């Protein structure tokens, strides 16, 4: 097995996704961590309300201050408060300009099990290494308060789902990121299935997986850009190699 010395994975594992953030974080506390007051206000518009930063913004929330997020983009404090309070208030805020996520983002994937194991079989285009086989298992259930239709059933079409990565250093790094995404309930969501058109269905959450381990039909290999693409998709959810 081709294994990097710093990657501490066994050849197989089972991971549950029952980690979630039940605590509501106030906007003031969040902004105290990830933003700072701007004293010399630039002659620019706030991209949330589209009004001048020298104006008041959404005056019904917070105060008339202007805040800069750690990514260096600037908004009315009141607009940031209103944007944050309209979401899950789970301790993360996403910059509307550059999409950087400040804090830890959690999703609404139903509880389930992720398993992986390694095999000596090589994926097309990856003959230099074996394969990491991933298996996701989610059962039908009832939607919780975090979902769009609490108390209503959700459906699980096509489970268990099997996916594949090359078992090399970069593939194992992607596996580590996928495990983090799974633990944060980001891998799947509940919505309308693109395949069946049915509502209240567990669907992929814009983190693409390769579901074929043979010749590429759009969901398999070879695909020399796949690992880089999925790393970028994971980063858009706040999951990166820093594993914040």
PDB file of C-alpha atoms in Angstrom:
ATOM      1  CA  UNK A   1       0.000   0.000   0.000  1.00  0.00           C
ATOM      2  CA  UNK A   2       1.330   3.424  -0.955  1.00  0.00           C
ATOM      3  CA  UNK A   3       0.930   5.385   2.283  1.00  0.00           C
ATOM      4  CA  UNK A   4       2.453   8.712   3.254  1.00  0.00           C
ATOM      5  CA  UNK A   5       4.172   8.702   6.623  1.00  0.00           C
ATOM      6  CA  UNK A   6       2.007  11.570   7.948  1.00  0.00           C
ATOM      7  CA  UNK A   7      -1.377  10.074   6.968  1.00  0.00           C
ATOM      8  CA  UNK A   8      -2.648   8.130   9.960  1.00  0.00           C
ATOM      9  CA  UNK A   9      -5.431   6.117   8.333  1.00  0.00           C
ATOM     10  CA  UNK A  10      -6.135   2.453   8.781  1.00  0.00           C
ATOM     11  CA  UNK A  11      -7.065   0.420   5.725  1.00  0.00           C
ATOM     12  CA  UNK A  12     -10.740   0.623   6.722  1.00  0.00           C
ATOM     13  CA  UNK A  13     -12.932   2.635   9.084  1.00  0.00           C
ATOM     14  CA  UNK A  14     -16.540   3.501   9.953  1.00  0.00           C
ATOM     15  CA  UNK A  15     -17.442   7.133  10.686  1.00  0.00           C
ATOM     16  CA  UNK A  16     -20.758   8.400  12.075  1.00  0.00           C
ATOM     17  CA  UNK A  17     -22.008  11.929  11.345  1.00  0.00           C
ATOM     18  CA  UNK A  18     -23.772  12.676  14.629  1.00  0.00           C
ATOM     19  CA  UNK A  19     -21.560  15.710  15.294  1.00  0.00           C
ATOM     20  CA  UNK A  20     -23.524  18.924  15.015  1.00  0.00           C
ATOM     21  CA  UNK A  21     -23.850  22.359  16.530  1.00  0.00           C
ATOM     22  CA  UNK A  22     -27.030  22.721  18.569  1.00  0.00           C
ATOM     23  CA  UNK A  23     -26.010  26.036  20.124  1.00  0.00           C
ATOM     24  CA  UNK A  24     -27.156  29.338  18.665  1.00  0.00           C
ATOM     25  CA  UNK A  25     -24.299  31.851  18.595  1.00  0.00           C
ATOM     26  CA  UNK A  26     -25.321  35.536  18.848  1.00  0.00           C
ATOM     27  CA  UNK A  27     -24.237  37.778  15.986  1.00  0.00           C
ATOM     28  CA  UNK A  28     -22.281  40.079  18.307  1.00  0.00           C
ATOM     29  CA  UNK A  29     -20.243  37.154  19.623  1.00  0.00           C
ATOM     30  CA  UNK A  30     -19.509  35.875  16.120  1.00  0.00           C
ATOM     31  CA  UNK A  31     -18.446  39.287  14.803  1.00  0.00           C
ATOM     32  CA  UNK A  32     -16.253  39.756  17.858  1.00  0.00           C
ATOM     33  CA  UNK A  33     -14.252  36.742  16.678  1.00  0.00           C
ATOM     34  CA  UNK A  34     -14.123  37.288  12.927  1.00  0.00           C
ATOM     35  CA  UNK A  35     -14.544  41.040  12.299  1.00  0.00           C
ATOM     36  CA  UNK A  36     -13.186  44.376  13.458  1.00  0.00           C
ATOM     37  CA  UNK A  37     -14.485  47.941  13.447  1.00  0.00           C
ATOM     38  CA  UNK A  38     -13.445  50.177  10.540  1.00  0.00           C
ATOM     39  CA  UNK A  39     -12.717  53.732  11.691  1.00  0.00           C
ATOM     40  CA  UNK A  40     -11.719  55.242   8.335  1.00  0.00           C
ATOM     41  CA  UNK A  41     -14.748  54.255   6.282  1.00  0.00           C
ATOM     42  CA  UNK A  42     -13.961  53.919   2.549  1.00  0.00           C
ATOM     43  CA  UNK A  43     -16.103  55.548  -0.115  1.00  0.00           C
ATOM     44  CA  UNK A  44     -17.575  52.246  -1.231  1.00  0.00           C
ATOM     45  CA  UNK A  45     -20.913  50.449  -1.209  1.00  0.00           C
ATOM     46  CA  UNK A  46     -21.911  47.632   1.109  1.00  0.00           C
ATOM     47  CA  UNK A  47     -22.649  44.696  -1.183  1.00  0.00           C
ATOM     48  CA  UNK A  48     -25.354  43.401   1.178  1.00  0.00           C
ATOM     49  CA  UNK A  49     -27.653  46.442   1.105  1.00  0.00           C
ATOM     50  CA  UNK A  50     -26.076  48.138  -1.962  1.00  0.00           C
ATOM     51  CA  UNK A  51     -25.954  51.448  -0.076  1.00  0.00           C
ATOM     52  CA  UNK A  52     -22.879  53.519   0.739  1.00  0.00           C
ATOM     53  CA  UNK A  53     -20.797  52.287   3.672  1.00  0.00           C
ATOM     54  CA  UNK A  54     -21.071  55.856   4.960  1.00  0.00           C
ATOM     55  CA  UNK A  55     -24.832  55.349   5.261  1.00  0.00           C
ATOM     56  CA  UNK A  56     -26.586  53.443   8.037  1.00  0.00           C
ATOM     57  CA  UNK A  57     -27.315  50.141   6.340  1.00  0.00           C
ATOM     58  CA  UNK A  58     -30.103  48.068   7.873  1.00  0.00           C
ATOM     59  CA  UNK A  59     -30.803  50.263  10.872  1.00  0.00           C
ATOM     60  CA  UNK A  60     -33.127  47.833  12.628  1.00  0.00           C
ATOM     61  CA  UNK A  61     -30.230  45.584  13.620  1.00  0.00           C
ATOM     62  CA  UNK A  62     -27.011  46.214  15.579  1.00  0.00           C
ATOM     63  CA  UNK A  63     -25.793  49.822  15.090  1.00  0.00           C
ATOM     64  CA  UNK A  64     -24.362  52.104  12.402  1.00  0.00           C
ATOM     65  CA  UNK A  65     -20.801  50.755  12.584  1.00  0.00           C
ATOM     66  CA  UNK A  66     -18.824  49.430   9.629  1.00  0.00           C
ATOM     67  CA  UNK A  67     -17.026  46.123  10.122  1.00  0.00           C
ATOM     68  CA  UNK A  68     -14.282  44.347   8.175  1.00  0.00           C
ATOM     69  CA  UNK A  69     -14.219  40.564   8.133  1.00  0.00           C
ATOM     70  CA  UNK A  70     -10.879  38.780   8.453  1.00  0.00           C
ATOM     71  CA  UNK A  71     -10.888  38.258   4.682  1.00  0.00           C
ATOM     72  CA  UNK A  72     -10.589  42.092   4.404  1.00  0.00           C
ATOM     73  CA  UNK A  73     -14.049  42.755   2.930  1.00  0.00           C
ATOM     74  CA  UNK A  74     -16.106  45.521   4.513  1.00  0.00           C
ATOM     75  CA  UNK A  75     -19.840  45.839   5.291  1.00  0.00           C
ATOM     76  CA  UNK A  76     -22.268  47.632   7.545  1.00  0.00           C
ATOM     77  CA  UNK A  77     -22.291  45.876  10.883  1.00  0.00           C
ATOM     78  CA  UNK A  78     -26.082  45.965  10.805  1.00  0.00           C
ATOM     79  CA  UNK A  79     -26.087  44.207   7.411  1.00  0.00           C
ATOM     80  CA  UNK A  80     -23.743  41.469   8.653  1.00  0.00           C
ATOM     81  CA  UNK A  81     -25.965  40.990  11.718  1.00  0.00           C
ATOM     82  CA  UNK A  82     -29.121  40.755   9.600  1.00  0.00           C
ATOM     83  CA  UNK A  83     -27.490  38.318   7.156  1.00  0.00           C
ATOM     84  CA  UNK A  84     -26.229  36.101   9.963  1.00  0.00           C
ATOM     85  CA  UNK A  85     -29.525  36.152  11.880  1.00  0.00           C
ATOM     86  CA  UNK A  86     -31.411  35.055   8.744  1.00  0.00           C
ATOM     87  CA  UNK A  87     -29.399  31.804   8.680  1.00  0.00           C
ATOM     88  CA  UNK A  88     -28.896  28.936  11.128  1.00  0.00           C
ATOM     89  CA  UNK A  89     -26.898  31.126  13.584  1.00  0.00           C
ATOM     90  CA  UNK A  90     -24.549  28.196  14.120  1.00  0.00           C
ATOM     91  CA  UNK A  91     -21.311  30.123  14.612  1.00  0.00           C
ATOM     92  CA  UNK A  92     -20.175  30.609  11.014  1.00  0.00           C
ATOM     93  CA  UNK A  93     -20.578  33.456   8.555  1.00  0.00           C
ATOM     94  CA  UNK A  94     -19.754  33.411   4.849  1.00  0.00           C
ATOM     95  CA  UNK A  95     -18.366  36.545   3.240  1.00  0.00           C
ATOM     96  CA  UNK A  96     -20.809  37.673   0.511  1.00  0.00           C
ATOM     97  CA  UNK A  97     -17.908  38.963  -1.598  1.00  0.00           C
ATOM     98  CA  UNK A  98     -15.272  36.219  -1.632  1.00  0.00           C
ATOM     99  CA  UNK A  99     -17.318  33.358  -0.086  1.00  0.00           C
ATOM    100  CA  UNK A 100     -14.697  32.730   2.631  1.00  0.00           C
ATOM    101  CA  UNK A 101     -16.278  30.922   5.579  1.00  0.00           C
ATOM    102  CA  UNK A 102     -15.402  32.311   8.995  1.00  0.00           C
ATOM    103  CA  UNK A 103     -16.037  29.791  11.752  1.00  0.00           C
ATOM    104  CA  UNK A 104     -17.121  26.173  11.313  1.00  0.00           C
ATOM    105  CA  UNK A 105     -19.996  25.456   8.949  1.00  0.00           C
ATOM    106  CA  UNK A 106     -22.376  22.592   9.679  1.00  0.00           C
ATOM    107  CA  UNK A 107     -24.946  21.188   7.270  1.00  0.00           C
ATOM    108  CA  UNK A 108     -28.239  19.324   7.562  1.00  0.00           C
ATOM    109  CA  UNK A 109     -27.325  15.854   6.266  1.00  0.00           C
ATOM    110  CA  UNK A 110     -29.404  13.219   8.066  1.00  0.00           C
ATOM    111  CA  UNK A 111     -27.542  10.890  10.384  1.00  0.00           C
ATOM    112  CA  UNK A 112     -25.892   7.916   8.772  1.00  0.00           C
ATOM    113  CA  UNK A 113     -22.666   5.981   8.379  1.00  0.00           C
ATOM    114  CA  UNK A 114     -19.619   6.515   6.149  1.00  0.00           C
ATOM    115  CA  UNK A 115     -17.280   3.566   5.633  1.00  0.00           C
ATOM    116  CA  UNK A 116     -14.089   3.242   3.645  1.00  0.00           C
ATOM    117  CA  UNK A 117     -11.610   0.531   2.816  1.00  0.00           C
ATOM    118  CA  UNK A 118      -8.607   0.182   0.528  1.00  0.00           C
ATOM    119  CA  UNK A 119      -8.141  -2.328  -2.265  1.00  0.00           C
ATOM    120  CA  UNK A 120      -5.287  -3.230  -4.597  1.00  0.00           C
ATOM    121  CA  UNK A 121      -7.472  -2.563  -7.660  1.00  0.00           C
ATOM    122  CA  UNK A 122      -6.313   0.481  -9.675  1.00  0.00           C
ATOM    123  CA  UNK A 123      -8.679   3.071 -11.076  1.00  0.00           C
ATOM    124  CA  UNK A 124      -8.360   3.926 -14.801  1.00  0.00           C
ATOM    125  CA  UNK A 125      -5.630   6.532 -15.182  1.00  0.00           C
ATOM    126  CA  UNK A 126      -4.284   5.749 -11.693  1.00  0.00           C
ATOM    127  CA  UNK A 127      -2.316   2.571 -12.257  1.00  0.00           C
ATOM    128  CA  UNK A 128       0.383   3.753  -9.826  1.00  0.00           C
ATOM    129  CA  UNK A 129      -1.751   2.958  -6.756  1.00  0.00           C
ATOM    130  CA  UNK A 130      -4.699   1.079  -5.332  1.00  0.00           C
ATOM    131  CA  UNK A 131      -8.190   2.379  -4.626  1.00  0.00           C
ATOM    132  CA  UNK A 132     -10.028   3.878  -1.664  1.00  0.00           C
ATOM    133  CA  UNK A 133     -13.649   2.698  -1.744  1.00  0.00           C
ATOM    134  CA  UNK A 134     -16.134   4.845   0.203  1.00  0.00           C
ATOM    135  CA  UNK A 135     -19.649   3.771   1.130  1.00  0.00           C
ATOM    136  CA  UNK A 136     -22.365   6.098   2.469  1.00  0.00           C
ATOM    137  CA  UNK A 137     -25.421   4.668   4.229  1.00  0.00           C
ATOM    138  CA  UNK A 138     -28.441   6.792   5.167  1.00  0.00           C
ATOM    139  CA  UNK A 139     -31.877   5.384   6.018  1.00  0.00           C
ATOM    140  CA  UNK A 140     -35.254   7.114   5.484  1.00  0.00           C
ATOM    141  CA  UNK A 141     -36.474   9.098   8.467  1.00  0.00           C
ATOM    142  CA  UNK A 142     -38.263  12.195   9.728  1.00  0.00           C
ATOM    143  CA  UNK A 143     -37.000  15.724   9.096  1.00  0.00           C
ATOM    144  CA  UNK A 144     -35.771  17.711  12.083  1.00  0.00           C
ATOM    145  CA  UNK A 145     -36.106  21.391  12.956  1.00  0.00           C
ATOM    146  CA  UNK A 146     -33.082  22.244  10.800  1.00  0.00           C
ATOM    147  CA  UNK A 147     -34.800  20.935   7.660  1.00  0.00           C
ATOM    148  CA  UNK A 148     -37.282  22.645   5.362  1.00  0.00           C
ATOM    149  CA  UNK A 149     -40.253  20.463   6.367  1.00  0.00           C
ATOM    150  CA  UNK A 150     -39.871  19.474  10.039  1.00  0.00           C
ATOM    151  CA  UNK A 151     -41.896  16.430  11.027  1.00  0.00           C
ATOM    152  CA  UNK A 152     -42.273  15.229   7.432  1.00  0.00           C
ATOM    153  CA  UNK A 153     -40.564  12.095   6.132  1.00  0.00           C
ATOM    154  CA  UNK A 154     -37.481  12.248   3.919  1.00  0.00           C
ATOM    155  CA  UNK A 155     -36.611   9.660   1.300  1.00  0.00           C
ATOM    156  CA  UNK A 156     -33.310   8.003   0.409  1.00  0.00           C
ATOM    157  CA  UNK A 157     -32.989   6.903  -3.207  1.00  0.00           C
ATOM    158  CA  UNK A 158     -29.870   5.073  -4.362  1.00  0.00           C
ATOM    159  CA  UNK A 159     -28.405   4.225  -0.952  1.00  0.00           C
ATOM    160  CA  UNK A 160     -25.993   2.851  -0.022  1.00  0.00           C
ATOM    161  CA  UNK A 161     -23.806   4.921  -2.367  1.00  0.00           C
ATOM    162  CA  UNK A 162     -20.309   3.817  -3.292  1.00  0.00           C
ATOM    163  CA  UNK A 163     -17.555   6.231  -4.379  1.00  0.00           C
ATOM    164  CA  UNK A 164     -13.884   5.913  -5.276  1.00  0.00           C
ATOM    165  CA  UNK A 165     -10.573   7.722  -4.836  1.00  0.00           C
ATOM    166  CA  UNK A 166      -7.020   6.797  -5.864  1.00  0.00           C
ATOM    167  CA  UNK A 167      -5.091   5.497  -2.859  1.00  0.00           C
ATOM    168  CA  UNK A 168      -2.152   7.869  -3.240  1.00  0.00           C
ATOM    169  CA  UNK A 169      -1.062  10.850  -1.133  1.00  0.00           C
ATOM    170  CA  UNK A 170      -3.498  13.307  -2.741  1.00  0.00           C
ATOM    171  CA  UNK A 171      -6.370  10.829  -2.682  1.00  0.00           C
ATOM    172  CA  UNK A 172      -5.801  10.188   1.025  1.00  0.00           C
ATOM    173  CA  UNK A 173      -5.781  13.947   1.654  1.00  0.00           C
ATOM    174  CA  UNK A 174      -9.156  14.196  -0.116  1.00  0.00           C
ATOM    175  CA  UNK A 175     -10.433  11.283   1.984  1.00  0.00           C
ATOM    176  CA  UNK A 176      -9.454  13.177   5.135  1.00  0.00           C
ATOM    177  CA  UNK A 177     -11.383  16.219   3.906  1.00  0.00           C
ATOM    178  CA  UNK A 178     -14.407  14.097   2.937  1.00  0.00           C
ATOM    179  CA  UNK A 179     -14.450  12.585   6.433  1.00  0.00           C
ATOM    180  CA  UNK A 180     -14.505  16.088   7.922  1.00  0.00           C
ATOM    181  CA  UNK A 181     -17.324  17.115   5.554  1.00  0.00           C
ATOM    182  CA  UNK A 182     -19.278  14.006   6.561  1.00  0.00           C
ATOM    183  CA  UNK A 183     -18.789  14.658  10.284  1.00  0.00           C
ATOM    184  CA  UNK A 184     -20.024  18.238   9.759  1.00  0.00           C
ATOM    185  CA  UNK A 185     -23.127  16.948   7.926  1.00  0.00           C
ATOM    186  CA  UNK A 186     -22.139  18.665   4.664  1.00  0.00           C
ATOM    187  CA  UNK A 187     -21.993  15.730   2.228  1.00  0.00           C
ATOM    188  CA  UNK A 188     -25.723  15.432   1.577  1.00  0.00           C
ATOM    189  CA  UNK A 189     -28.735  17.669   2.079  1.00  0.00           C
ATOM    190  CA  UNK A 190     -32.515  17.277   1.820  1.00  0.00           C
ATOM    191  CA  UNK A 191     -34.177  18.824  -1.194  1.00  0.00           C
ATOM    192  CA  UNK A 192     -35.427  18.037  -4.702  1.00  0.00           C
ATOM    193  CA  UNK A 193     -33.712  15.192  -6.528  1.00  0.00           C
ATOM    194  CA  UNK A 194     -32.197  16.211  -9.882  1.00  0.00           C
ATOM    195  CA  UNK A 195     -32.622  12.610 -11.013  1.00  0.00           C
ATOM    196  CA  UNK A 196     -36.234  11.867 -10.029  1.00  0.00           C
ATOM    197  CA  UNK A 197     -37.664  15.341  -9.390  1.00  0.00           C
ATOM    198  CA  UNK A 198     -39.014  14.137  -6.036  1.00  0.00           C
ATOM    199  CA  UNK A 199     -39.054  16.502  -3.072  1.00  0.00           C
ATOM    200  CA  UNK A 200     -37.875  15.740   0.484  1.00  0.00           C
ATOM    201  CA  UNK A 201     -35.100  13.515  -0.854  1.00  0.00           C
ATOM    202  CA  UNK A 202     -31.524  13.109   0.355  1.00  0.00           C
ATOM    203  CA  UNK A 203     -29.320  14.569  -2.405  1.00  0.00           C
ATOM    204  CA  UNK A 204     -25.658  15.386  -2.939  1.00  0.00           C
ATOM    205  CA  UNK A 205     -24.690  18.778  -1.497  1.00  0.00           C
ATOM    206  CA  UNK A 206     -22.424  20.130  -4.266  1.00  0.00           C
ATOM    207  CA  UNK A 207     -19.449  17.979  -3.242  1.00  0.00           C
ATOM    208  CA  UNK A 208     -18.962  15.747  -6.258  1.00  0.00           C
ATOM    209  CA  UNK A 209     -17.995  12.103  -5.848  1.00  0.00           C
ATOM    210  CA  UNK A 210     -16.850   9.534  -8.386  1.00  0.00           C
ATOM    211  CA  UNK A 211     -19.451   6.767  -8.226  1.00  0.00           C
ATOM    212  CA  UNK A 212     -17.903   4.525 -10.897  1.00  0.00           C
ATOM    213  CA  UNK A 213     -14.605   2.664 -10.664  1.00  0.00           C
ATOM    214  CA  UNK A 214     -14.429   1.738 -14.329  1.00  0.00           C
ATOM    215  CA  UNK A 215     -14.215   3.669 -17.603  1.00  0.00           C
ATOM    216  CA  UNK A 216     -15.382   7.265 -17.290  1.00  0.00           C
ATOM    217  CA  UNK A 217     -19.032   7.923 -18.164  1.00  0.00           C
ATOM    218  CA  UNK A 218     -19.008  11.272 -16.377  1.00  0.00           C
ATOM    219  CA  UNK A 219     -18.933   9.723 -12.911  1.00  0.00           C
ATOM    220  CA  UNK A 220     -15.729   7.715 -13.097  1.00  0.00           C
ATOM    221  CA  UNK A 221     -12.087   7.775 -14.136  1.00  0.00           C
ATOM    222  CA  UNK A 222      -9.779   8.809 -15.715  1.00  0.00           C
ATOM    223  CA  UNK A 223     -10.334  12.419 -14.684  1.00  0.00           C
ATOM    224  CA  UNK A 224      -7.032  14.210 -14.039  1.00  0.00           C
ATOM    225  CA  UNK A 225      -8.804  17.306 -12.658  1.00  0.00           C
ATOM    226  CA  UNK A 226     -11.179  15.581 -10.243  1.00  0.00           C
ATOM    227  CA  UNK A 227      -9.133  15.750  -7.047  1.00  0.00           C
ATOM    228  CA  UNK A 228      -8.365  19.440  -7.533  1.00  0.00           C
ATOM    229  CA  UNK A 229     -12.016  20.153  -8.315  1.00  0.00           C
ATOM    230  CA  UNK A 230     -13.365  18.367  -5.241  1.00  0.00           C
ATOM    231  CA  UNK A 231     -10.746  20.069  -3.035  1.00  0.00           C
ATOM    232  CA  UNK A 232     -12.098  23.412  -4.288  1.00  0.00           C
ATOM    233  CA  UNK A 233     -15.703  22.305  -3.657  1.00  0.00           C
ATOM    234  CA  UNK A 234     -14.821  21.241  -0.117  1.00  0.00           C
ATOM    235  CA  UNK A 235     -13.063  24.556   0.493  1.00  0.00           C
ATOM    236  CA  UNK A 236     -16.247  26.369  -0.550  1.00  0.00           C
ATOM    237  CA  UNK A 237     -17.916  24.632   2.408  1.00  0.00           C
ATOM    238  CA  UNK A 238     -15.105  25.678   4.759  1.00  0.00           C
ATOM    239  CA  UNK A 239     -13.358  22.294   4.670  1.00  0.00           C
ATOM    240  CA  UNK A 240      -9.719  22.644   3.690  1.00  0.00           C
ATOM    241  CA  UNK A 241      -6.310  21.193   4.541  1.00  0.00           C
ATOM    242  CA  UNK A 242      -6.173  23.411   7.641  1.00  0.00           C
ATOM    243  CA  UNK A 243      -9.185  21.428   8.914  1.00  0.00           C
ATOM    244  CA  UNK A 244     -10.369  24.417  10.956  1.00  0.00           C
TER     245      UNK A 244
END
